[in-house]
Short mmCIF file of C-alpha atoms and ligand atoms in Angstrom, two decimals:
data_model
loop_
_atom_site.label_atom_id
_atom_site.label_comp_id
_atom_site.label_asym_id
_atom_site.label_seq_id
_atom_site.Cartn_x
_atom_site.Cartn_y
_atom_site.Cartn_z
CA MET J 206 42.81 -9.23 15.83
CA LYS J 207 41.52 -11.48 13.10
CA PRO J 208 39.68 -9.53 10.39
CA PRO J 209 35.91 -10.16 10.38
CA ARG J 210 34.85 -13.16 8.37
CA ALA J 211 33.48 -12.35 4.95
CA VAL J 212 30.09 -13.71 3.98
CA PHE J 213 28.24 -13.33 0.74
CA VAL J 214 24.70 -12.11 1.23
CA CYS J 215 21.92 -12.22 -1.33
CA GLN J 216 20.58 -8.68 -1.72
CA GLU J 217 17.16 -10.00 -2.68
CA CYS J 218 16.37 -12.45 0.10
CA GLY J 219 19.13 -12.05 2.67
CA ALA J 220 20.42 -15.64 2.36
CA GLN J 221 24.08 -16.11 3.23
CA ALA J 222 26.73 -18.17 1.48
CA PRO J 223 30.40 -18.76 2.37
CA LYS J 224 31.57 -18.09 -1.18
CA TRP J 225 30.41 -16.08 -4.15
CA MET J 226 27.99 -17.74 -6.53
CA GLY J 227 26.32 -16.49 -9.67
CA ARG J 228 22.90 -17.45 -8.44
CA CYS J 229 21.35 -17.44 -4.99
CA THR J 230 20.50 -20.99 -3.97
CA GLU J 231 17.60 -19.79 -1.81
CA CYS J 232 15.59 -17.48 -4.03
CA GLY J 233 17.17 -18.13 -7.42
CA ALA J 234 18.04 -14.49 -8.11
CA TRP J 235 20.96 -14.01 -10.48
CA ASN J 236 24.05 -12.03 -9.57
CA SER J 237 22.60 -10.88 -6.26
CA LEU J 238 25.36 -12.01 -3.87
CA VAL J 239 27.52 -9.26 -2.40
CA GLU J 240 30.44 -9.61 -0.01
CA GLU J 241 29.67 -8.24 3.43
CA ARG J 242 31.82 -8.17 6.52
CA GLY J 243 30.02 -8.18 9.84
CA ILE J 244 31.22 -7.98 13.39
CA GLU J 245 32.85 -11.04 14.86
CA ALA J 246 30.74 -12.95 17.33
CA GLY J 247 33.34 -12.48 20.07
CA ALA J 248 34.25 -8.87 19.29
CA PRO J 249 33.73 -6.26 21.98
CA GLY J 250 30.34 -4.66 21.87
CA SER J 251 28.75 -7.48 19.93
CA ALA J 252 27.86 -9.81 22.77
CA ASN J 253 25.13 -7.89 24.55
CA ARG J 254 23.69 -5.89 21.72
CA TYR J 255 20.45 -7.83 21.81
CA ALA J 256 20.25 -8.12 25.57
CA GLN J 257 18.50 -4.79 26.05
CA LEU J 258 15.38 -6.07 24.33
CA GLY J 259 15.01 -8.92 26.80
CA ALA J 260 14.57 -6.58 29.75
CA GLY J 261 10.81 -7.10 29.83
CA GLY J 262 10.82 -9.17 33.03
CA SER J 263 8.76 -12.21 33.83
CA ALA J 264 5.72 -13.59 32.04
CA ARG J 265 2.36 -12.01 32.78
CA LEU J 266 -1.09 -13.48 32.87
CA TYR J 267 -3.23 -12.62 29.82
CA ALA J 268 -5.94 -11.08 31.97
CA GLU J 269 -3.46 -8.86 33.79
CA VAL J 270 -2.02 -7.25 30.68
CA ASP J 271 -3.12 -3.65 30.49
CA VAL J 272 -4.56 -2.74 27.10
CA ALA J 273 -4.73 0.93 28.00
CA ASP J 274 -1.03 0.97 27.08
CA ALA J 275 -2.00 0.72 23.45
CA VAL J 276 -3.16 4.32 23.19
CA ARG J 277 -2.75 5.82 19.73
CA LEU J 278 -1.30 9.16 18.83
CA SER J 279 -2.75 11.09 15.93
CA THR J 280 -0.44 12.28 13.16
CA GLY J 281 -2.85 15.13 12.50
CA ILE J 282 -3.54 13.80 8.99
CA ASP J 283 -6.77 11.80 9.01
CA GLU J 284 -6.00 9.65 6.00
CA PHE J 285 -2.57 8.76 7.37
CA ASP J 286 -4.08 7.85 10.76
CA ARG J 287 -6.59 5.64 8.97
CA VAL J 288 -3.93 3.50 7.24
CA LEU J 289 -2.06 3.19 10.49
CA GLY J 290 -5.20 1.74 12.03
CA GLY J 291 -6.23 4.88 13.91
CA GLY J 292 -2.93 6.59 14.67
CA VAL J 293 0.63 5.79 15.69
CA VAL J 294 1.09 3.21 18.43
CA PRO J 295 3.86 4.19 20.88
CA GLY J 296 6.96 2.07 20.41
CA SER J 297 5.90 0.85 16.99
CA LEU J 298 8.18 0.68 13.97
CA VAL J 299 6.55 1.69 10.69
CA LEU J 300 8.02 1.28 7.23
CA LEU J 301 6.79 3.54 4.44
CA GLY J 302 7.81 2.33 1.00
CA GLY J 303 7.32 3.84 -2.42
CA GLU J 304 8.91 4.91 -5.65
CA PRO J 305 11.19 7.94 -5.76
CA GLY J 306 9.34 11.22 -6.04
CA ILE J 307 5.96 9.83 -5.04
CA GLY J 308 5.72 11.94 -1.89
CA LYS J 309 7.13 9.95 1.03
CA SER J 310 9.28 12.75 2.40
CA THR J 311 6.48 15.25 1.84
CA LEU J 312 3.91 13.22 3.76
CA LEU J 313 6.26 12.49 6.64
CA LEU J 314 7.37 16.09 6.97
CA GLN J 315 3.74 17.20 7.11
CA ALA J 316 2.91 14.48 9.63
CA ALA J 317 6.03 15.28 11.68
CA ALA J 318 5.09 18.94 11.91
CA HIS J 319 1.50 18.18 12.99
CA PHE J 320 2.75 15.62 15.45
CA ALA J 321 5.31 18.00 16.92
CA ARG J 322 2.68 20.64 17.53
CA ALA J 323 0.29 18.19 19.19
CA ALA J 324 2.45 15.65 21.01
CA GLY J 325 5.94 17.05 21.54
CA PRO J 326 9.36 17.09 19.89
CA VAL J 327 9.91 15.15 16.67
CA LEU J 328 13.26 14.15 15.23
CA TYR J 329 13.38 14.08 11.43
CA ALA J 330 16.64 12.42 10.40
CA SER J 331 17.42 12.51 6.71
CA GLY J 332 20.28 10.89 4.91
CA GLU J 333 19.08 12.22 1.60
CA GLU J 334 18.57 15.92 2.05
CA SER J 335 20.34 18.68 3.94
CA GLU J 336 18.58 20.55 6.72
CA HIS J 337 18.39 23.51 4.40
CA GLN J 338 16.60 21.50 1.71
CA ILE J 339 14.14 20.06 4.21
CA LYS J 340 13.41 23.49 5.59
CA SER J 341 12.76 25.02 2.18
CA ARG J 342 10.31 22.21 1.47
CA GLY J 343 8.76 22.72 4.90
CA ASP J 344 8.21 26.39 4.16
CA ARG J 345 6.25 25.39 1.11
CA LEU J 346 4.16 23.00 3.19
CA GLY J 347 3.49 25.70 5.78
CA VAL J 348 5.22 23.92 8.65
CA GLY J 349 5.74 27.07 10.74
CA GLU J 350 6.37 26.96 14.46
CA ALA J 351 6.79 23.45 15.85
CA PRO J 352 9.33 21.60 18.01
CA LEU J 353 10.62 19.78 14.94
CA TYR J 354 14.30 18.83 14.96
CA LEU J 355 16.07 18.24 11.67
CA LEU J 356 19.17 16.10 11.45
CA SER J 357 21.05 15.52 8.24
CA GLU J 358 22.95 12.37 9.13
CA THR J 359 23.61 8.93 7.74
CA CYS J 360 25.35 7.29 10.69
CA ILE J 361 22.92 5.19 12.73
CA GLU J 362 24.92 5.56 15.92
CA ARG J 363 24.81 9.36 15.64
CA ILE J 364 21.04 9.30 15.06
CA LEU J 365 20.58 7.05 18.09
CA GLU J 366 22.64 9.48 20.19
CA GLU J 367 20.33 12.30 19.16
CA ILE J 368 17.29 10.17 19.98
CA ALA J 369 18.71 9.49 23.44
CA ARG J 370 19.46 13.19 23.92
CA LEU J 371 16.18 14.66 22.64
CA LYS J 372 13.79 11.92 23.78
CA PRO J 373 11.42 12.81 20.94
CA ALA J 374 7.78 11.76 20.70
CA LEU J 375 8.33 10.53 17.13
CA VAL J 376 11.34 9.69 14.98
CA VAL J 377 11.41 9.75 11.19
CA VAL J 378 14.35 8.21 9.31
CA ASP J 379 14.49 9.07 5.61
CA SER J 380 15.60 6.59 4.31
CA VAL J 381 16.66 3.25 5.72
CA GLN J 382 18.78 2.61 2.61
CA THR J 383 20.97 5.66 3.13
CA VAL J 384 21.94 5.08 6.74
CA PHE J 385 24.85 2.91 7.84
CA SER J 386 26.28 1.48 11.00
CA ILE J 387 29.98 1.91 11.75
CA LYS J 388 30.00 -1.72 12.85
CA PHE J 389 29.67 -2.90 9.26
CA GLN J 390 32.03 -2.31 6.41
CA SER J 391 29.53 -2.88 3.65
CA ALA J 392 27.99 0.02 1.77
CA PRO J 393 24.73 1.73 2.87
CA GLY J 394 21.76 0.05 1.23
CA SER J 395 23.26 -3.44 1.33
CA ILE J 396 21.24 -6.12 3.06
CA GLY J 397 23.57 -6.21 6.06
CA GLN J 398 23.30 -2.48 6.64
CA VAL J 399 19.56 -2.37 6.04
CA ARG J 400 18.99 -5.20 8.46
CA GLU J 401 21.24 -3.56 11.04
CA ALA J 402 19.44 -0.23 10.65
CA ALA J 403 16.03 -1.85 11.02
CA THR J 404 17.12 -3.80 14.08
CA GLN J 405 18.81 -0.84 15.78
CA PHE J 406 15.79 1.38 15.26
CA LEU J 407 13.56 -1.43 16.45
CA PHE J 408 15.54 -1.57 19.70
CA ALA J 409 15.34 2.19 20.06
CA ALA J 410 11.59 2.21 19.37
CA LYS J 411 10.72 -0.63 21.73
CA GLY J 412 13.29 0.20 24.38
CA GLN J 413 12.35 3.85 24.75
CA ASN J 414 8.75 3.54 23.57
CA ILE J 415 9.27 6.03 20.75
CA PRO J 416 7.29 5.41 17.57
CA THR J 417 9.61 5.39 14.57
CA VAL J 418 8.86 5.70 10.87
CA LEU J 419 11.42 4.43 8.37
CA VAL J 420 11.28 5.35 4.71
CA GLY J 421 12.14 2.48 2.38
CA HIS J 422 13.01 2.62 -1.28
CA VAL J 423 11.54 0.16 -3.71
CA THR J 424 13.40 -1.78 -6.35
CA LYS J 425 12.65 -1.84 -10.07
CA ASP J 426 10.03 -4.54 -9.73
CA GLY J 427 8.17 -2.52 -7.11
CA SER J 428 9.08 -4.41 -3.95
CA LEU J 429 11.02 -2.92 -1.07
CA ALA J 430 14.78 -3.16 -1.30
CA GLY J 431 15.84 -5.80 1.17
CA PRO J 432 12.18 -6.79 1.35
CA LYS J 433 11.94 -9.87 3.52
CA VAL J 434 14.47 -8.62 6.00
CA LEU J 435 12.62 -5.39 6.58
CA GLU J 436 9.04 -6.58 6.43
CA HIS J 437 9.59 -9.15 9.15
CA VAL J 438 11.25 -6.74 11.52
CA VAL J 439 8.82 -3.84 11.43
CA ASP J 440 5.29 -3.70 12.89
CA THR J 441 3.62 -1.96 9.98
CA VAL J 442 4.41 -1.80 6.28
CA LEU J 443 2.81 0.94 4.23
CA TYR J 444 3.14 1.38 0.50
CA PHE J 445 2.78 4.58 -1.42
CA GLU J 446 1.05 3.86 -4.70
CA GLY J 447 -0.11 5.92 -7.61
CA GLU J 448 1.29 7.26 -10.79
CA ARG J 449 3.52 10.23 -10.79
CA HIS J 450 1.55 11.72 -13.64
CA HIS J 451 -1.64 11.63 -11.63
CA ALA J 452 -2.22 13.98 -8.74
CA HIS J 453 -3.67 11.39 -6.41
CA ARG J 454 -1.73 9.03 -4.27
CA VAL J 455 -2.82 6.02 -2.31
CA VAL J 456 -1.11 4.81 0.86
CA ARG J 457 -1.90 1.18 1.53
CA ALA J 458 -1.15 -0.97 4.57
CA VAL J 459 0.22 -4.35 3.51
CA LYS J 460 1.11 -5.48 7.01
CA ASN J 461 -0.13 -4.05 10.26
CA ARG J 462 0.24 -5.55 13.68
CA TYR J 463 -2.04 -2.85 15.06
CA GLY J 464 -4.83 -2.55 12.53
CA ALA J 465 -6.65 -3.85 9.49
CA VAL J 466 -4.51 -4.85 6.57
CA SER J 467 -5.04 -3.33 3.12
CA GLU J 468 -6.46 -0.24 4.79
CA LEU J 469 -6.20 2.69 2.44
CA GLY J 470 -5.52 6.41 2.65
CA VAL J 471 -6.11 8.65 -0.33
CA PHE J 472 -4.22 11.89 -0.94
CA GLU J 473 -3.92 14.49 -3.60
CA MET J 474 -0.58 16.10 -4.41
CA THR J 475 -0.98 19.86 -4.56
CA GLY J 476 1.35 22.84 -4.66
CA ALA J 477 1.32 22.87 -0.87
CA GLY J 478 1.96 19.21 -0.19
CA LEU J 479 -0.35 16.24 0.14
CA ARG J 480 -3.99 16.94 0.86
CA PRO J 481 -6.15 14.16 2.33
CA VAL J 482 -9.13 13.14 0.19
CA PRO J 483 -11.97 12.21 2.55
CA ASN J 484 -14.32 11.07 -0.20
CA PRO J 485 -12.31 9.08 -2.75
CA SER J 486 -15.38 7.74 -4.59
CA LYS J 487 -16.21 11.27 -5.65
CA LEU J 488 -12.66 11.84 -6.83
CA PHE J 489 -12.40 8.61 -8.80
CA LEU J 490 -15.73 9.14 -10.51
CA SER J 491 -15.28 12.84 -11.15
CA GLU J 492 -14.04 12.48 -14.71
CA ARG J 493 -16.41 9.74 -15.76
CA ALA J 494 -17.99 10.33 -19.11
CA SER J 495 -21.28 8.60 -18.38
CA GLY J 496 -23.21 7.24 -21.30
CA THR J 497 -20.16 6.03 -23.24
CA PRO J 498 -19.75 2.34 -24.06
CA GLY J 499 -17.02 0.38 -22.30
CA SER J 500 -17.41 1.90 -18.86
CA SER J 501 -18.90 0.53 -15.68
CA VAL J 502 -18.84 1.56 -12.04
CA LEU J 503 -17.42 -0.87 -9.52
CA CYS J 504 -17.81 -0.71 -5.79
CA CYS J 505 -14.67 -2.22 -4.32
CA VAL J 506 -13.64 -2.50 -0.69
CA GLU J 507 -10.12 -1.73 0.47
CA GLY J 508 -9.58 -2.67 4.08
CA SER J 509 -12.70 -1.39 5.75
CA ARG J 510 -13.39 1.27 3.17
CA PRO J 511 -15.72 1.04 0.20
CA ILE J 512 -14.63 3.01 -2.86
CA LEU J 513 -16.38 3.48 -6.16
CA VAL J 514 -14.13 3.38 -9.20
CA GLU J 515 -14.72 3.42 -12.91
CA VAL J 516 -13.68 0.35 -14.89
CA GLN J 517 -12.98 1.09 -18.54
CA ALA J 518 -12.61 -1.37 -21.38
CA LEU J 519 -11.85 -0.95 -25.04
CA VAL J 520 -12.25 -3.75 -27.53
CA SER J 521 -11.00 -3.13 -31.03
CA THR J 522 -10.24 -5.28 -34.04
CA SER J 523 -6.68 -6.54 -33.96
CA THR J 524 -4.56 -5.43 -36.88
CA TYR J 525 -1.77 -7.87 -36.20
CA GLY J 526 -1.82 -11.63 -35.90
CA ASN J 527 -1.61 -11.66 -32.13
CA ALA J 528 -4.52 -10.13 -30.28
CA ARG J 529 -3.27 -7.89 -27.47
CA ARG J 530 -4.74 -8.06 -23.99
CA MET J 531 -3.66 -5.35 -21.61
CA ALA J 532 -4.79 -4.35 -18.16
CA ILE J 533 -3.81 -1.36 -16.04
CA GLY J 534 -4.72 -1.50 -12.37
CA PHE J 535 -6.13 -5.02 -12.68
CA ASP J 536 -4.56 -8.46 -12.97
CA GLN J 537 -3.82 -9.27 -16.60
CA HIS J 538 -4.27 -13.02 -16.09
CA ARG J 539 -7.65 -12.42 -14.56
CA VAL J 540 -8.66 -10.49 -17.69
CA SER J 541 -7.66 -13.46 -19.90
CA LEU J 542 -9.72 -15.74 -17.69
CA LEU J 543 -12.75 -13.46 -17.84
CA LEU J 544 -12.45 -13.21 -21.63
CA ALA J 545 -12.51 -17.00 -21.87
CA VAL J 546 -15.65 -17.07 -19.71
CA LEU J 547 -17.25 -14.40 -21.91
CA GLU J 548 -16.52 -16.40 -25.06
CA LYS J 549 -17.67 -19.71 -23.71
CA ARG J 550 -20.58 -18.76 -21.47
CA ALA J 551 -21.94 -15.55 -22.92
CA GLY J 552 -21.33 -16.24 -26.59
CA LEU J 553 -19.13 -13.20 -27.26
CA ASN J 554 -16.55 -13.69 -30.02
CA LEU J 555 -13.35 -11.93 -29.04
CA ALA J 556 -10.79 -14.08 -30.83
CA GLY J 557 -9.55 -11.44 -33.26
CA ASP J 558 -9.87 -8.47 -30.93
CA ASP J 559 -7.48 -6.43 -28.84
CA VAL J 560 -8.83 -5.92 -25.33
CA TYR J 561 -7.69 -3.15 -23.02
CA VAL J 562 -8.90 -2.80 -19.44
CA ASN J 563 -8.13 0.18 -17.25
CA ILE J 564 -9.13 1.18 -13.73
CA ALA J 565 -9.54 4.93 -14.10
CA GLY J 566 -7.61 7.35 -11.93
CA GLY J 567 -4.55 5.20 -11.27
CA MET J 568 -6.24 2.97 -8.68
CA SER J 569 -5.42 -0.71 -8.62
CA VAL J 570 -7.98 -3.33 -7.68
CA GLU J 571 -7.13 -6.89 -6.76
CA GLU J 572 -10.38 -8.28 -5.42
CA PRO J 573 -12.34 -10.86 -7.43
CA ALA J 574 -15.40 -8.74 -6.64
CA ALA J 575 -14.31 -6.56 -9.56
CA ASP J 576 -14.87 -9.37 -12.09
CA LEU J 577 -18.45 -8.59 -12.98
CA SER J 578 -17.66 -4.95 -13.48
CA VAL J 579 -14.78 -5.78 -15.83
CA VAL J 580 -16.95 -8.24 -17.75
CA ALA J 581 -19.69 -5.64 -18.06
CA ALA J 582 -17.28 -3.00 -19.35
CA ILE J 583 -15.84 -5.40 -21.94
CA ALA J 584 -19.26 -6.56 -23.15
CA SER J 585 -20.44 -2.97 -23.28
CA SER J 586 -17.52 -2.07 -25.52
CA VAL J 587 -18.04 -5.10 -27.77
CA ARG J 588 -21.71 -4.33 -28.29
CA ASN J 589 -21.06 -0.60 -28.39
CA ARG J 590 -23.89 0.03 -25.95
CA SER J 591 -23.46 1.95 -22.75
CA LEU J 592 -24.56 0.89 -19.27
CA ALA J 593 -27.14 3.01 -17.49
CA PRO J 594 -25.10 5.75 -15.78
CA SER J 595 -26.78 5.27 -12.41
CA THR J 596 -25.93 1.57 -12.16
CA ALA J 597 -23.14 0.16 -9.97
CA VAL J 598 -21.88 -3.41 -10.33
CA PHE J 599 -19.92 -5.91 -8.27
CA GLY J 600 -19.52 -9.69 -8.06
CA GLU J 601 -17.06 -12.50 -8.64
CA VAL J 602 -17.27 -14.47 -11.88
CA GLY J 603 -16.58 -18.22 -11.74
CA LEU J 604 -15.30 -20.37 -14.59
CA SER J 605 -18.69 -21.82 -15.39
CA GLY J 606 -20.07 -18.33 -15.78
CA GLU J 607 -21.73 -18.27 -12.38
CA ILE J 608 -21.76 -15.11 -10.27
CA ARG J 609 -20.39 -15.87 -6.84
CA GLY J 610 -21.09 -14.08 -3.60
CA ILE J 611 -18.48 -11.69 -2.23
CA PRO J 612 -17.66 -10.35 1.22
CA GLN J 613 -18.86 -7.04 2.67
CA ALA J 614 -21.77 -6.59 0.27
CA ALA J 615 -23.68 -4.31 2.65
CA LEU J 616 -20.74 -1.90 2.84
CA ARG J 617 -20.61 -1.67 -0.95
CA VAL J 618 -24.34 -1.20 -1.31
CA ARG J 619 -24.34 1.59 1.26
CA GLU J 620 -21.52 3.47 -0.48
CA ALA J 621 -23.12 3.15 -3.93
CA ALA J 622 -26.48 4.32 -2.61
CA GLN J 623 -24.85 7.25 -0.85
CA MET J 624 -23.11 8.26 -4.05
CA GLY J 625 -26.49 8.43 -5.77
CA PHE J 626 -26.58 5.14 -7.66
CA THR J 627 -30.15 3.96 -8.02
CA ARG J 628 -29.57 0.43 -9.30
CA ILE J 629 -27.02 -2.03 -7.99
CA VAL J 630 -26.37 -5.28 -9.85
CA MET J 631 -24.82 -7.80 -7.48
CA PRO J 632 -24.53 -11.53 -6.77
CA ALA J 633 -27.88 -13.16 -6.01
CA ALA J 634 -26.05 -15.24 -3.41
CA ASN J 635 -25.46 -12.13 -1.32
CA LEU J 636 -29.11 -11.14 -1.52
CA ASP J 637 -30.28 -14.65 -0.62
CA ARG J 638 -27.90 -14.84 2.30
CA ASP J 639 -28.55 -11.52 3.95
CA GLY J 640 -30.93 -9.68 1.68
CA GLY J 641 -33.18 -8.72 4.58
CA SER J 642 -30.47 -6.61 6.14
CA PHE J 643 -30.05 -4.50 3.00
CA GLN J 644 -33.55 -3.27 2.63
CA GLY J 645 -36.30 -3.29 5.19
CA GLY J 646 -38.81 -1.91 2.70
CA ARG J 647 -38.62 1.26 0.61
CA GLY J 648 -37.21 4.37 2.20
CA SER J 649 -36.03 2.72 5.41
CA PRO J 650 -32.60 3.71 6.77
CA THR J 651 -30.91 0.49 5.59
CA PRO J 652 -27.73 0.29 3.48
CA ALA J 653 -29.56 0.35 0.18
CA GLY J 654 -31.60 3.46 0.97
CA GLY J 655 -33.88 3.83 -2.00
CA ALA J 656 -31.65 1.98 -4.47
CA GLU J 657 -32.93 -1.04 -6.35
CA LEU J 658 -30.89 -4.19 -5.70
CA VAL J 659 -30.80 -6.72 -8.53
CA GLY J 660 -29.35 -10.16 -7.82
CA VAL J 661 -27.85 -12.11 -10.73
CA ARG J 662 -26.73 -15.75 -10.96
CA THR J 663 -24.94 -16.04 -14.28
CA VAL J 664 -22.86 -13.83 -16.55
CA GLY J 665 -25.45 -14.13 -19.31
CA GLU J 666 -28.23 -12.96 -17.00
CA ALA J 667 -26.10 -10.03 -15.80
CA LEU J 668 -25.22 -8.89 -19.30
CA ASP J 669 -28.84 -9.11 -20.47
CA LEU J 670 -29.78 -6.89 -17.57
CA LEU J 671 -26.96 -4.40 -17.90
CA ILE J 672 -26.61 -4.01 -21.64
CA THR J 673 -29.95 -3.65 -23.32
P1 TYD E 796 8.98 13.66 -2.25
O1 TYD E 796 8.22 13.71 -0.99
O2 TYD E 796 10.31 14.30 -2.28
O3 TYD E 796 9.11 12.16 -2.77
P2 TYD E 796 9.93 10.95 -2.15
O4 TYD E 796 10.42 11.33 -0.82
O5 TYD E 796 8.90 9.84 -2.12
O6 TYD E 796 11.01 10.63 -3.10
O7 TYD E 796 8.00 14.24 -3.37
C1 TYD E 796 8.53 14.94 -4.39
C2 TYD E 796 7.51 15.21 -5.45
O8 TYD E 796 6.34 15.82 -4.97
C3 TYD E 796 8.14 16.14 -6.42
O9 TYD E 796 8.04 15.55 -7.69
C4 TYD E 796 7.38 17.40 -6.30
C5 TYD E 796 6.12 17.04 -5.66
N1 TYD E 796 5.64 18.04 -4.72
C6 TYD E 796 4.50 18.77 -5.01
O10 TYD E 796 3.89 18.62 -6.06
N2 TYD E 796 4.04 19.69 -4.11
C7 TYD E 796 4.68 19.92 -2.93
O11 TYD E 796 4.23 20.76 -2.14
C8 TYD E 796 5.87 19.16 -2.65
C9 TYD E 796 6.61 19.38 -1.37
C10 TYD E 796 6.30 18.25 -3.56
MG1 MG E 797 12.41 11.55 -0.25
#
C-alpha cells in the first residue's frame, strides 16, 4: 500500500500546504508548519467515517420540531450552569479552555461528581493524570460516593469504546491536546490530532446524545491551541480567566449555541476546590479603600449579569523621557484614547505623567461603558481628590468628550442600588430615553430604588459633578 500522503499543516490556523514553508500563507505565522500524515481517502475505514452523522432522516417542518428535546441537565454547580446557559444540553460538545493550573480539572471533577449523583454515570477520561492522582484530588474535593468512572487513557478509540460500553450521562476529556487517534501518525496536540479528537467526540456526543466536555490548553498568547479548528466544531466555548495569584476565577462563555454569549460564572479557589460566588459585586468591592483618590466604582454587565467592580488609577510624574501608560484588565489603547479626550476636552495636562489603570480583583472589562469610570478614576488621581464612596459610575466617552448612552442601563442601576450606592452618575441619553422606567417616584419598587440618578452629557460636566 502507498504510504499516506504527507501534508504540512499550520499549527496556528490549520491551513494546509503541500511543502514546508517558513511562513504560513494563510495567517502569516512564522515557523508554524508541521508535517502530518493522515489517512488516505481510499483507505479502509476512512470512507464512511462521517456517514453516521447523516443518519438524521428527512427534513422536518419548523413547526413540527419538538423543543422539549432541549431539556438541560444541571451540573450541580450554579455558577457553572449559568455560563452554560442554564445547564448542559444533551448531545452538546463543550470546550473549556484556560491556562495550566487555573482550575479546569478541579471544576470538571467537582461537576462530574455532582452530575453523577444526580443524573447517572459519568466518564472522566484523563490523558494527563493517573486514576490514582484524580482520586486523591477527588478526596480533597469531597467527591465521595458517586457513579463516577475514571479512565486514564490517551487513545481516542479506547475512550470511545468505553463510552459505548458505559453509556454515561456525561463525558469529560482532559485534555483534547493529550489524546490521539491511531489513524494519524502525528503527535498528540498537533492540529491534525486535535481536529480528529474534536470531530470524533462530536460524533459520539451527537450520535449517542451524550454531553461531552473537552478541556483545551491555551497557547502563550492566551488563545486555545488549534483555536479555529476547535472553536468551529464545538457548540460552546468557555474560558477560564483570572490570575493564579488571586483566589477568584471567572469562567466566561465566548461562544454558546445554547445560551447568551459572554455569560459569566465567578468562583473562588479554596482548599476544598472551587466555590461558586453568588454575589460577585460584593467580592470585587470587598477590599475597596473608599475615600482614597484614584478609585471609582463601575457597574459593568457581563452577559446578562451586572457586576460592580472598582477601577483604580494612579497618575504620577514621569521620571524618564517617555511617559508610561499601563492598563491591567482594560484595553491599553482605550486608555490612551481616554487620556487624549481628558487633555483636549477637560483641560487636564497629563503630558509628563505616567498613568496606570487597574481593574481591581483580576477582573477584565471590555465594554465601552467602563470609559466614564476610568476617566473619573484618572481625574481623581490627578486632582488628588476622592470620589464620594457611595457613587457608582458608568457611560461611554466619545472623542468629542460627549457621554454616550450604553445598553442595559436599568440592569446596572438596579445592581448599584441593591449594593447600597445612593448616587449613580450615568449617560443623560439613557435617562432621556427610558428614564421613566428607572424611577416612578421616590421609594417605588423600580430599579433605582431610592438612589439618585444623575445624567451627564459631557466629560467636563461629569468630572465637575464627581470630583468636587
Ligand atoms: P487544576 O484543576 O489542576 O488546574 P488545570 O487543570 O486548569 O491545569 O488546578 C490546580 C490548582 O488549583 C493548583 O495550583 C492547586 C489549586 N487547588 C486548590 O487551591 N485547592 C484545591 O482543592 C484543588 C483541587 C486545587
Ligand atoms: Mg488539569
